[in-house]
XYZ file of C-alpha atoms in Angstrom:
616
model
C -83.539 -114.219 253.703
C -84.222 -117.577 254.918
C -87.324 -117.071 256.644
C -86.292 -118.096 259.791
C -87.168 -115.337 263.005
C -89.451 -113.357 259.826
C -92.839 -111.831 262.053
C -95.656 -110.881 259.660
C -96.456 -107.099 261.498
C -99.728 -105.400 260.979
C -102.325 -103.399 262.638
C -105.628 -104.585 264.256
C -108.313 -101.009 265.637
C -105.139 -98.919 265.426
C -102.270 -101.904 267.279
C -99.298 -102.739 265.843
C -98.789 -106.784 266.225
C -96.608 -109.540 265.141
C -96.871 -112.999 264.451
C -94.303 -115.525 263.363
C -94.088 -116.317 259.763
C -94.398 -119.725 258.858
C -95.495 -120.599 255.483
C -92.011 -120.759 253.951
C -90.277 -118.523 251.746
C -89.532 -120.570 248.612
C -92.685 -120.532 247.980
C -92.793 -116.802 247.276
C -92.582 -114.171 245.522
C -89.266 -112.251 245.209
C -89.220 -108.637 243.727
C -86.103 -106.371 243.947
C -88.056 -103.458 244.332
C -92.108 -103.117 246.201
C -93.429 -99.636 245.488
C -96.700 -99.705 247.546
C -98.755 -97.128 246.297
C -99.068 -95.919 242.082
C -99.482 -92.270 242.695
C -97.111 -89.183 242.321
C -94.108 -90.073 243.763
C -94.266 -94.282 243.664
C -94.746 -93.783 239.564
C -91.967 -92.484 239.031
C -89.949 -94.642 241.136
C -90.909 -97.932 240.449
C -90.115 -96.942 236.241
C -86.832 -95.615 236.865
C -86.059 -98.913 239.217
C -87.512 -100.921 235.825
C -85.176 -98.950 233.990
C -82.972 -100.153 235.258
C -83.410 -104.028 235.043
C -84.830 -104.230 238.497
C -87.618 -106.175 239.095
C -89.991 -104.478 240.433
C -93.804 -104.875 242.432
C -96.380 -101.628 242.468
C -99.585 -101.922 244.340
C -101.930 -99.011 244.390
C -104.825 -99.234 245.226
C -107.513 -97.199 242.887
C -107.828 -98.384 239.367
C -105.355 -95.903 237.935
C -101.544 -94.444 238.862
C -100.869 -91.002 239.581
C -102.856 -90.243 242.360
C -102.984 -86.480 242.700
C -102.539 -85.512 239.167
C -104.717 -87.806 236.788
C -108.064 -89.383 240.371
C -107.755 -86.598 242.009
C -108.210 -83.794 238.962
C -104.987 -81.736 239.601
C -103.821 -81.460 236.191
C -102.075 -78.733 236.153
C -98.980 -78.003 238.014
C -98.124 -75.328 241.345
C -94.595 -74.265 241.238
C -91.823 -76.612 241.247
C -89.264 -77.493 240.059
C -88.501 -79.447 236.085
C -86.798 -81.650 234.525
C -85.855 -85.983 235.345
C -88.194 -88.278 233.590
C -91.995 -87.296 234.846
C -91.257 -84.142 231.641
C -91.146 -87.732 229.362
C -93.835 -88.259 229.780
C -96.059 -84.860 230.302
C -95.114 -84.523 226.637
C -96.175 -87.465 225.851
C -99.552 -86.515 227.233
C -99.555 -83.852 224.967
C -99.196 -85.470 222.002
C -101.829 -87.518 223.296
C -104.409 -85.180 223.789
C -105.341 -83.896 220.113
C -106.699 -87.596 219.854
C -109.893 -87.524 220.877
C -109.132 -85.710 224.961
C -110.810 -83.009 225.971
C -108.819 -80.252 226.260
C -107.428 -78.817 229.126
C -105.546 -76.280 231.204
C -102.237 -78.006 231.902
C -102.613 -81.878 231.253
C -105.610 -84.601 230.296
C -105.559 -86.673 233.685
C -107.840 -89.522 231.378
C -104.561 -89.570 229.343
C -101.952 -88.812 231.866
C -103.285 -92.276 232.974
C -102.550 -94.057 230.131
C -99.272 -92.825 229.218
C -97.886 -93.640 232.808
C -99.320 -97.100 232.932
C -97.989 -98.299 230.238
C -94.710 -97.351 230.151
C -94.322 -99.037 233.649
C -95.754 -102.127 232.133
C -92.982 -100.789 228.904
C -90.503 -100.936 231.721
C -92.259 -104.871 232.907
C -93.518 -103.378 235.979
C -95.947 -105.928 237.758
C -98.831 -103.711 238.742
C -102.235 -104.851 241.381
C -104.515 -102.678 241.861
C -107.377 -101.610 244.164
C -104.976 -103.797 246.110
C -104.524 -102.934 249.319
C -101.065 -103.687 251.737
C -101.952 -105.081 255.284
C -98.667 -106.788 256.758
C -95.512 -106.807 256.846
C -92.217 -109.178 257.058
C -88.762 -108.088 259.602
C -86.647 -109.426 260.218
C -85.187 -108.032 263.033
C -84.604 -104.141 261.998
C -85.630 -104.743 258.213
C -88.565 -104.909 255.521
C -87.757 -108.366 253.941
C -91.906 -107.340 251.814
C -95.645 -107.192 252.448
C -98.372 -108.728 252.608
C -102.206 -107.661 250.678
C -105.240 -108.704 249.460
C -106.115 -108.243 246.257
C -110.127 -109.439 245.512
C -110.913 -110.995 248.752
C -107.284 -112.933 247.882
C -104.455 -112.233 250.234
C -100.939 -112.303 248.466
C -97.486 -111.748 250.119
C -94.377 -111.534 247.769
C -90.849 -110.443 249.404
C -88.287 -107.897 248.067
C -84.750 -106.594 248.637
C -85.787 -102.887 249.433
C -90.373 -101.396 250.218
C -90.516 -98.064 249.287
C -93.964 -96.131 251.160
C -95.239 -94.566 248.888
C -98.512 -94.310 250.933
C -99.130 -91.040 251.817
C -98.996 -91.746 254.956
C -96.671 -93.299 255.862
C -98.567 -96.676 255.919
C -95.419 -99.329 256.186
C -93.529 -97.058 258.091
C -96.106 -96.900 260.926
C -97.104 -100.761 261.128
C -93.945 -101.603 261.489
C -93.397 -98.868 264.224
C -91.019 -96.240 262.302
C -91.152 -92.990 264.612
C -93.411 -90.379 263.104
C -94.504 -86.858 262.796
C -98.110 -85.501 262.094
C -98.748 -81.403 261.541
C -97.998 -78.694 264.119
C -96.599 -78.980 267.533
C -99.146 -76.471 269.046
C -102.432 -79.098 267.839
C -101.179 -81.527 265.156
C -103.750 -80.569 262.252
C -101.546 -80.341 259.750
C -102.171 -78.393 256.230
C -106.456 -77.295 255.154
C -108.164 -79.831 252.880
C -109.998 -79.336 249.407
C -112.438 -79.829 246.941
C -111.438 -79.956 244.075
C -114.149 -78.734 241.610
C -113.036 -79.225 237.570
C -115.117 -76.518 235.594
C -115.094 -75.440 231.649
C -114.197 -72.454 231.091
C -114.017 -70.964 227.590
C -113.668 -74.297 226.345
C -111.488 -75.414 228.303
C -111.564 -77.703 231.195
C -109.770 -76.540 234.323
C -109.617 -77.912 238.037
C -108.675 -74.244 240.064
C -112.006 -73.777 241.658
C -111.487 -75.626 244.863
C -113.025 -75.468 248.477
C -110.033 -75.012 251.328
C -112.029 -76.908 254.350
C -110.600 -76.927 257.224
C -108.906 -79.706 258.992
C -109.510 -84.035 258.732
C -107.161 -86.965 259.727
C -107.723 -88.912 256.985
C -106.666 -91.756 258.579
C -110.374 -91.331 261.267
C -111.898 -93.523 258.797
C -115.063 -91.178 260.554
C -113.586 -88.073 259.265
C -112.974 -89.737 255.682
C -116.080 -90.339 255.050
C -117.301 -87.389 256.293
C -115.252 -85.363 254.811
C -116.479 -86.884 251.690
C -120.257 -86.742 251.937
C -120.350 -82.155 252.849
C -117.438 -82.036 248.937
C -120.636 -84.034 247.267
C -123.389 -81.176 249.073
C -121.206 -78.678 248.693
C -122.957 -77.518 244.630
C -125.875 -77.062 246.989
C -124.055 -74.147 248.845
C -124.250 -71.331 246.739
C -126.389 -72.435 244.136
C -126.439 -68.890 242.139
C -122.659 -69.068 242.032
C -123.376 -72.553 240.002
C -126.024 -72.030 237.855
C -123.381 -69.560 235.874
C -120.344 -71.889 235.382
C -120.156 -74.946 234.636
C -118.733 -77.448 237.114
C -118.232 -81.406 236.138
C -118.666 -82.243 239.252
C -115.525 -82.762 241.858
C -112.762 -85.331 241.842
C -113.062 -88.400 243.536
C -110.302 -87.892 245.559
C -109.421 -85.089 248.490
C -106.591 -82.617 248.128
C -103.811 -83.754 250.761
C -101.402 -81.723 251.628
C -99.532 -83.372 253.977
C -100.357 -86.490 256.642
C -97.802 -88.140 258.974
C -94.458 -87.785 258.577
C -91.213 -90.158 259.273
C -88.863 -89.501 261.300
C -86.242 -89.557 258.757
C -81.942 -90.741 259.047
C -82.032 -86.259 258.149
C -84.863 -83.836 258.630
C -85.185 -80.353 256.556
C -86.793 -77.912 258.799
C -87.842 -73.972 258.145
C -85.470 -73.047 260.735
C -82.977 -74.468 259.374
C -82.905 -73.578 255.747
C -83.696 -69.699 256.278
C -80.458 -70.087 259.254
C -78.250 -71.496 255.178
C -78.125 -74.644 257.857
C -79.093 -76.676 254.701
C -77.383 -80.187 252.759
C -74.982 -80.388 249.922
C -75.753 -83.454 248.736
C -79.441 -83.070 247.530
C -81.163 -85.304 245.502
C -83.537 -83.125 244.498
C -84.565 -80.006 244.828
C -88.392 -78.173 246.274
C -89.247 -75.232 244.911
C -91.946 -73.138 245.389
C -93.597 -70.993 248.611
C -95.054 -71.192 252.305
C -98.187 -72.660 250.568
C -100.325 -74.433 253.638
C -103.224 -73.045 252.599
C -103.294 -71.545 256.711
C -106.094 -69.005 257.870
C -105.624 -69.948 260.629
C -101.877 -68.654 261.674
C -102.042 -67.703 264.966
C -101.765 -71.429 265.611
C -98.584 -72.331 263.686
C -94.768 -71.879 265.352
C -93.078 -67.918 265.539
C -90.646 -69.104 262.877
C -93.695 -69.097 260.581
C -95.814 -66.350 262.026
C -92.647 -64.923 262.574
C -92.258 -65.095 258.607
C -95.782 -64.915 257.090
C -97.413 -62.866 260.246
C -95.443 -60.414 260.756
C -93.289 -60.288 257.290
C -95.977 -60.631 254.937
C -93.612 -63.662 252.579
C -96.693 -65.440 251.695
C -95.299 -64.808 248.093
C -91.625 -65.228 248.238
C -90.702 -68.890 246.421
C -87.531 -71.190 248.715
C -85.818 -73.899 246.747
C -85.190 -75.756 248.672
C -82.293 -79.047 249.211
C -83.317 -82.354 249.786
C -81.351 -85.600 251.208
C -81.718 -88.588 250.227
C -81.394 -89.256 254.107
C -84.676 -87.346 254.483
C -86.392 -90.539 252.630
C -84.466 -93.561 254.533
C -86.701 -94.021 258.072
C -84.658 -93.489 261.765
C -83.219 -96.755 262.540
C -84.612 -99.843 259.891
C -82.808 -101.316 256.811
C -85.120 -102.656 253.244
C -87.206 -98.971 253.452
C -87.816 -96.151 251.959
C -90.670 -93.625 251.523
C -91.493 -91.172 249.016
C -94.172 -87.882 248.844
C -94.911 -86.490 250.969
C -94.117 -88.996 253.816
C -91.122 -88.165 253.529
C -88.313 -86.108 256.728
C -89.586 -82.893 256.200
C -90.632 -80.650 259.342
C -94.367 -79.162 258.908
C -93.352 -75.312 258.407
C -91.870 -77.128 255.480
C -93.578 -79.249 254.852
C -95.709 -76.617 252.374
C -93.305 -76.004 250.148
C -91.972 -79.386 249.715
C -95.357 -81.016 249.038
C -94.910 -79.657 244.904
C -96.275 -82.677 242.826
C -93.001 -81.467 239.922
C -90.825 -81.950 243.078
C -92.897 -85.589 244.327
C -92.961 -86.406 241.183
C -88.895 -86.726 240.838
C -88.534 -87.404 244.776
C -89.659 -90.653 243.618
C -86.745 -90.606 240.720
C -84.400 -89.949 243.277
C -85.723 -92.412 244.996
C -85.936 -95.073 242.661
C -82.960 -94.217 241.346
C -80.751 -94.770 244.925
C -82.570 -98.351 245.522
C -81.364 -99.675 242.033
C -77.485 -98.524 242.954
C -77.643 -100.139 246.649
C -79.484 -103.680 244.322
C -77.155 -103.769 242.281
C -73.676 -102.940 244.678
C -75.640 -105.048 247.951
C -75.550 -101.961 249.307
C -77.369 -100.353 252.715
C -78.727 -97.117 250.606
C -77.483 -95.335 253.294
C -73.864 -96.535 251.823
C -75.107 -95.205 248.785
C -72.318 -93.203 247.374
C -73.377 -90.140 246.441
C -71.813 -88.758 243.474
C -73.253 -92.051 241.559
C -76.865 -90.759 242.545
C -75.138 -87.178 241.819
C -74.105 -88.124 238.165
C -77.302 -90.545 237.552
C -79.425 -87.732 238.513
C -77.531 -85.423 236.257
C -77.976 -86.900 233.849
C -82.248 -87.565 233.483
C -82.161 -83.906 234.747
C -83.733 -84.607 238.012
C -80.490 -82.461 239.333
C -79.443 -79.784 237.844
C -76.991 -76.798 238.835
C -79.902 -74.509 238.154
C -82.450 -75.860 241.223
C -80.608 -73.903 243.310
C -81.448 -70.481 242.025
C -82.052 -68.905 245.946
C -84.989 -66.990 246.796
C -87.711 -64.987 243.610
C -90.377 -62.560 244.057
C -92.705 -61.107 241.265
C -93.393 -57.738 241.152
C -95.631 -56.285 238.197
C -96.225 -60.222 236.681
C -92.543 -60.064 236.385
C -90.616 -62.844 238.552
C -87.036 -61.921 239.381
C -84.330 -64.322 242.082
C -84.132 -61.262 244.545
C -81.546 -61.056 247.967
C -81.601 -59.985 251.253
C -80.080 -57.163 252.200
C -76.867 -56.750 253.711
C -76.227 -52.698 254.735
C -78.136 -50.620 256.654
C -79.276 -48.539 254.782
C -80.748 -50.727 252.075
C -82.734 -52.070 254.397
C -84.452 -48.111 255.758
C -85.323 -47.924 251.926
C -87.172 -51.548 251.890
C -88.681 -50.665 255.208
C -89.977 -47.316 253.294
C -91.849 -49.043 250.810
C -94.857 -49.865 249.346
C -92.632 -54.234 249.541
C -91.086 -53.879 253.241
C -90.624 -57.810 254.227
C -87.643 -59.022 252.692
C -86.358 -55.481 254.367
C -87.794 -57.063 257.821
C -86.645 -60.539 257.688
C -83.010 -58.966 256.368
C -82.857 -57.316 259.448
C -84.252 -60.575 261.872
C -81.111 -62.192 259.260
C -78.450 -59.006 260.218
C -79.808 -59.290 263.908
C -77.245 -56.942 266.692
C -75.958 -55.373 263.525
C -78.909 -53.465 262.189
C -80.286 -53.241 265.225
C -79.079 -49.713 266.573
C -80.551 -47.892 263.402
C -83.923 -50.074 263.642
C -84.690 -48.730 267.257
C -82.928 -44.850 266.227
C -85.437 -45.792 262.795
C -89.390 -45.953 265.390
C -88.601 -41.981 265.919
C -88.303 -41.338 261.677
C -90.221 -39.171 260.890
C -91.512 -41.804 258.127
C -95.155 -43.786 258.905
C -94.214 -46.897 257.504
C -90.215 -47.059 258.455
C -90.887 -46.011 261.850
C -93.461 -48.675 262.058
C -91.887 -52.102 259.477
C -88.631 -51.288 262.660
C -91.136 -52.063 265.445
C -91.956 -55.258 263.296
C -88.138 -55.791 262.600
C -87.847 -54.981 266.411
C -90.366 -57.621 267.458
C -89.427 -61.104 265.470
C -86.009 -59.318 266.700
C -86.624 -60.344 270.637
C -86.252 -56.259 271.209
C -88.970 -55.006 273.884
C -88.505 -51.557 272.367
C -90.895 -52.448 269.853
C -93.570 -52.328 272.246
C -94.859 -48.963 272.536
C -95.314 -49.058 268.678
C -97.035 -52.238 268.541
C -99.190 -51.416 271.016
C -99.960 -48.698 268.816
C -100.418 -50.367 266.037
C -102.882 -53.159 268.278
C -104.425 -50.734 269.610
C -106.014 -48.440 266.641
C -106.192 -52.283 263.878
C -103.524 -50.113 261.583
C -105.317 -51.198 258.472
C -102.035 -51.041 256.378
C -101.544 -53.982 253.931
C -97.628 -54.592 252.846
C -98.022 -55.223 248.971
C -94.865 -57.132 249.863
C -96.479 -60.942 248.753
C -98.674 -61.776 245.490
C -101.478 -62.516 248.000
C -101.812 -62.971 251.421
C -100.022 -59.340 252.612
C -100.980 -58.892 256.299
C -102.772 -56.132 257.894
C -100.045 -54.353 260.100
C -102.344 -54.691 263.246
C -102.005 -58.004 263.359
C -98.522 -57.920 262.331
C -98.623 -56.246 266.198
C -101.919 -57.887 268.425
C -98.766 -61.477 267.301
C -95.866 -59.708 268.063
C -97.235 -58.426 271.662
C -97.843 -62.313 271.575
C -94.617 -62.823 270.614
C -92.993 -60.467 272.751
C -95.783 -61.970 276.415
C -96.527 -57.754 277.176
C -98.113 -58.197 280.164
C -99.383 -54.176 279.673
C -100.705 -55.377 276.194
C -103.810 -56.694 278.371
C -106.020 -54.621 277.872
C -105.786 -54.189 274.197
C -105.767 -57.773 273.246
C -109.123 -58.593 275.705
C -110.414 -55.410 273.983
C -109.600 -56.839 270.110
C -110.472 -60.700 271.480
C -114.288 -59.097 272.612
C -115.206 -56.942 269.023
C -112.702 -58.461 266.451
C -114.399 -57.028 264.322
C -115.418 -53.758 264.693
C -111.997 -52.608 262.928
C -111.746 -48.489 264.472
C -113.556 -46.539 261.460
C -110.752 -47.802 259.618
C -111.835 -50.226 255.444
C -109.599 -53.031 255.753
C -108.051 -54.922 252.230
C -110.135 -57.687 250.486
C -107.920 -60.882 249.131
C -108.411 -64.707 247.422
C -107.690 -65.097 251.785
C -109.812 -62.850 253.571
C -112.471 -62.177 251.340
C -114.603 -60.783 254.355
C -115.156 -58.383 257.657
C -116.097 -61.187 259.100
C -112.922 -63.884 258.343
C -111.058 -59.661 259.466
C -112.906 -60.849 262.339
C -111.387 -64.851 262.393
C -107.568 -63.122 262.391
C -107.657 -60.507 265.241
C -110.404 -63.900 267.706
C -107.448 -66.127 267.457
C -104.759 -63.560 267.646
C -105.520 -62.103 270.321
C -106.633 -65.379 271.954
C -103.579 -66.698 271.154
C -101.003 -63.680 272.103
C -102.802 -63.386 275.827
C -101.962 -67.063 276.143
C -98.956 -66.283 275.326
C -98.467 -63.804 278.081
C -100.921 -65.666 280.308
C -98.107 -68.955 280.861
C -95.253 -65.912 280.644
C -96.786 -63.879 284.071
C -98.176 -65.827 286.168
C -100.548 -63.199 288.139
C -101.989 -62.446 285.016
C -102.690 -66.172 284.439
C -107.213 -67.021 286.167
C -107.905 -63.175 284.886
C -106.955 -64.036 280.474
C -108.375 -67.793 280.997
C -111.688 -66.147 282.396
C -111.607 -63.309 279.882
C -110.786 -66.577 276.700
C -113.581 -68.748 277.765
C -116.377 -66.190 278.150
C -114.897 -64.632 274.624
C -115.810 -68.348 273.939
C -118.964 -68.093 274.366
C -120.202 -64.731 273.361
C -121.941 -64.593 269.898
C -119.072 -63.226 267.290
C -117.504 -67.243 267.753
C -120.609 -68.719 268.005
C -121.958 -66.972 265.002
C -118.238 -68.677 263.523
C -118.879 -71.819 264.746
C -122.567 -72.232 262.746
C -122.022 -70.481 259.513
C -122.167 -73.211 257.402
C -121.691 -70.986 253.452
C -119.594 -72.024 251.147
C -116.645 -68.918 252.143
C -117.223 -70.380 255.848
C -116.673 -74.339 256.035
C -112.813 -73.875 256.292
C -113.339 -70.617 258.983
C -115.786 -72.977 260.938
C -113.913 -75.867 261.162
C -110.878 -74.345 262.657
C -113.374 -72.357 265.277
C -114.811 -76.417 266.551
C -110.914 -77.601 266.544
C -110.261 -74.142 268.617
C -113.141 -74.433 270.914
C -111.917 -78.288 271.036
C -108.533 -76.764 272.165
C -109.335 -74.433 274.264
C -112.504 -76.521 276.283
């Protein structure tokens, strides 16, 4: 790096700017690797590279490392794959917990702060806390270093590779990498949560959290308001809090998704479901599609096929993630690790668990070290060498490719898609039809004629679940049965998932829109106008849908979206449908959603406000 032609890139009021960098580069410190963000992924990337002899600089905006698992008070794990160097550190945390730390469920966050920091120091990582990246040094398409501000002083350093672990892809965005954010319909990311640690049976738990809806973490006003609202949550339900020993709220909001890079490779849910996945994984992700969304009506068709029509929320999948997802497309000298890597929104709710993001950091740190030692681009790192090192630490294991998993009566077991019509029939007949419905989708034409026959089966479950399967296959012979289920608001709830199973009536409403059924307009308009009418049936509630009003919200949003799809496909109906939707948005039910400030309704109110703006 000679410095000639080097530019300093930065952002001012969301505008990218660049100026010639005139400072002599020989005056600047040079590192092998700069890691921006010492959070969930960054700690393990820096530690891995430093252990392999690299000179590593770590920049962190907080006054501690570890991110969500320390400052964010999420001190337990929700799925993810075991293995890798994070397990060594976790074991040290457990050993320290007997030395005066408050006992917790999971890993004590204060002990983990210490263990992570000490591991970085022992490996000679140079740590700079309370520091923020302000600019990026570039030569053509190659990142050469960064500028940051620390204690009011601007500093600059060069590096062979810079790693963006900032969560929101701050460095990648500054240099102009292609970015994506949220779902296709409205750009919204997964809901954020507020974590409320509390003492239960003498242990600190973090499991009481509140999903609060949508917020753009890059919008200072929205983020500040979310923090203030979070601080006020203890006042929403005083009776509940009088019986609980709540310690307060976390200093970090629980952000599940943000800006994602467009990488050399991308993992998409559609590819996973159609068995088009990489054969050279850097790590595996393992979880269900846990997006915490209660407004599934606004998600993509493939995600609604999985979650709404098939009730497969609780099915766990193992997803191979290649190194290419961590390489911003078209740029050199820059990598990403954490929830900002190149994964589609639909599958991001699986590829975000803390265990797997820690392993993502390790894998990227290992790849960076290999590239630097060999003097090659990260794109040229021999996969077999990377794989060998990751296998040695347990970051990558043959057992990580574990397929799909289900739980019955509290016991997890590996399951598989069905390949025989007879097995699918029995599955559709059972109270757990989701696997059979999706298996029918995978078999397609091979089983479609059987599904058509089963529409008239004497067993109600077989007939109606066959209609759901035909619906996601796009077969219009399902329409009469779907109209019937929607009109009567079929209250049957399958037991496919451990929770968040969908009412069959809701599944039918979604599929009527998916099939653009013009004959269902009257039924759907009636549902939209009277969403809380349960037609004399009793609904079952769970931890996601906890009241009649929330079911009303589900019927309302699915009916609105179904009608919108039908209007787009039938121009002759568009005027009538548009008028009805606008009228419903001014009606008493929707207004009640906007005005409800109870704790359970915080998320729903946020979604309703978003929906109102979209309709406008």
